[in-house]
mmCIF file of C-alpha atoms in Angstrom:
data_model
loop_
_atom_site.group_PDB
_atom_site.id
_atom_site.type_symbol
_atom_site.label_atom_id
_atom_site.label_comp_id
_atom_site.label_asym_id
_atom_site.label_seq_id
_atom_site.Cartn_x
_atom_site.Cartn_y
_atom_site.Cartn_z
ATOM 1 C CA UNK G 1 0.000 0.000 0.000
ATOM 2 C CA UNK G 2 2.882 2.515 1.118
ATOM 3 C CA UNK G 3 4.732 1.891 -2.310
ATOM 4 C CA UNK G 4 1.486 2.817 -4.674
ATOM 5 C CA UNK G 5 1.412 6.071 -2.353
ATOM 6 C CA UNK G 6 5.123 6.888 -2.475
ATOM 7 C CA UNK G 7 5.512 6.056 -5.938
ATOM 8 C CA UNK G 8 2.616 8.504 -6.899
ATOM 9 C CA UNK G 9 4.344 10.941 -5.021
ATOM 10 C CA UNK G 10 7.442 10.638 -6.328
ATOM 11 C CA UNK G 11 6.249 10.425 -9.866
ATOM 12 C CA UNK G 12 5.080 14.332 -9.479
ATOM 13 C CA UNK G 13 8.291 15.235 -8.739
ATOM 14 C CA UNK G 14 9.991 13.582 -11.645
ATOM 15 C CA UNK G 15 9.437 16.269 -14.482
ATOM 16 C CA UNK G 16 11.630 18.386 -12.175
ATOM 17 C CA UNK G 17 14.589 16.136 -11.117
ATOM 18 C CA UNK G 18 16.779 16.533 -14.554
ATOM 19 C CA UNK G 19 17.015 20.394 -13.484
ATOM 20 C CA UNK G 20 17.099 19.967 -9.807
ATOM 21 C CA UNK G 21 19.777 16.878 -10.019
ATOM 22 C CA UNK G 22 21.458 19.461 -12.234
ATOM 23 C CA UNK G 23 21.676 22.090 -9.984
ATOM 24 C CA UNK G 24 22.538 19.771 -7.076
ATOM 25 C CA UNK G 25 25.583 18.731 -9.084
ATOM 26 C CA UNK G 26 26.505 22.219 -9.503
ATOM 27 C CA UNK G 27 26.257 23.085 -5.654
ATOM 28 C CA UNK G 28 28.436 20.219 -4.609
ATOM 29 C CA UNK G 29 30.728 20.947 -7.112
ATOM 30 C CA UNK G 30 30.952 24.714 -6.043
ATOM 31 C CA UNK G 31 31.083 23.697 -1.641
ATOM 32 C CA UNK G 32 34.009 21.299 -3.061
ATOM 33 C CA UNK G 33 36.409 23.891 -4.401
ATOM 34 C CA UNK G 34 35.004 27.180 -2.861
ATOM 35 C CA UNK G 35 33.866 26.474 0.850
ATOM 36 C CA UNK G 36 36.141 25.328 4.046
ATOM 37 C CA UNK G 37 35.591 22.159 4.644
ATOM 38 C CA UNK G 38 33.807 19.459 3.142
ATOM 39 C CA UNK G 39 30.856 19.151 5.537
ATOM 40 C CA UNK G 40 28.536 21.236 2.980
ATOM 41 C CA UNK G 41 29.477 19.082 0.270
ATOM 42 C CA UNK G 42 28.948 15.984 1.812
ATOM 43 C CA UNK G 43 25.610 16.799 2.773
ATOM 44 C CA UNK G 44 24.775 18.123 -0.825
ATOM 45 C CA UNK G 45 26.165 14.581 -1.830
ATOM 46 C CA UNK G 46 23.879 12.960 0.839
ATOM 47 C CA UNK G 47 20.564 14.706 -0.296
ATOM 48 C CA UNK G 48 21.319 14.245 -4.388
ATOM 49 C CA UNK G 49 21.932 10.245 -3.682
ATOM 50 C CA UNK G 50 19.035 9.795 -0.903
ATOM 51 C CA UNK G 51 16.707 11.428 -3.320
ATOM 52 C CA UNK G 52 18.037 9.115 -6.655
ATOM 53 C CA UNK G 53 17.914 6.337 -4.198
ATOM 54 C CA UNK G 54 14.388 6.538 -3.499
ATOM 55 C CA UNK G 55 13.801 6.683 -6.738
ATOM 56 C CA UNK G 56 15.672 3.509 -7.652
ATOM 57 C CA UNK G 57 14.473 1.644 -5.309
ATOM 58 C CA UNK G 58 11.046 2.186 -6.305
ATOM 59 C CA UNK G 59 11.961 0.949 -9.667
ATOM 60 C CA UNK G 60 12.139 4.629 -11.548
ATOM 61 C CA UNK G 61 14.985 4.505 -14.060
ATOM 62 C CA UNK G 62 17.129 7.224 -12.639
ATOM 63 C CA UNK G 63 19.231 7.629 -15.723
ATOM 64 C CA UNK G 64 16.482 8.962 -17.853
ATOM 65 C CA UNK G 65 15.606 11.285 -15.402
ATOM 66 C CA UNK G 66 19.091 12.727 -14.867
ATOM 67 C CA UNK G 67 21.922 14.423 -16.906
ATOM 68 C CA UNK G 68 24.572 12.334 -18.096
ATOM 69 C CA UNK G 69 27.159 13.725 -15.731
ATOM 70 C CA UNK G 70 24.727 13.374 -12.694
ATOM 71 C CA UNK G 71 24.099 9.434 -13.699
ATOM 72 C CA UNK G 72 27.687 8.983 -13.953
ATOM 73 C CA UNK G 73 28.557 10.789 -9.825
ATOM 74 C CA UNK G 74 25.843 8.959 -9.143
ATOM 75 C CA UNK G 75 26.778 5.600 -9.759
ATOM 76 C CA UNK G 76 30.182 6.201 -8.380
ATOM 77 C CA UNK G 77 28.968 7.721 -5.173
ATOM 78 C CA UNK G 78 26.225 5.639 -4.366
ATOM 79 C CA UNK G 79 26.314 3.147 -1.332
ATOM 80 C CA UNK G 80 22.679 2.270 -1.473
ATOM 81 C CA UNK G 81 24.138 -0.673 -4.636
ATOM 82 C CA UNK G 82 21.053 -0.066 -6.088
ATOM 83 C CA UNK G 83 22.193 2.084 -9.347
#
């Protein structure tokens, strides 16, 4: 029952995540190389791969959703193993 209801959900969101996954990857990139410390970055990186994640896991092909560049951080920053 929870996984029709949080797969509806998530579908809304869909038509935005190529532009916000976009602009995630941008944010991290800039707290990387323009912020002290890492600790913004990491939970940039934390929020971009919970939120592909979910999707994943409820059986959403991520890839198509997602730049190129964002697929490919993605699936080398994941821990979930799902991508």
């Amino acid at each position: 029952p929870t996984g029709g209801w949080l797969r509806a959900r998530i579908a809304r969101v869909t038509e935005r995540m190529h532009s916000w996954a976009a602009a995630m990857r941008e944010a991290i990139e800039y707290a990387q190389h323009n912020l002290a410390g890492d600790r913004q970055s990491r939970h940039l990186q934390g929020v971009l791969c919970d939120a592909l994640d979910a999707h994943a896991a409820l059986g959403i092909d991520v890839e198509t959703l997602v730049p190129a560049d964002v697929w490919t951080w993605y699936r080398d920053h994941s821990t979930s193993g799902i991508p």
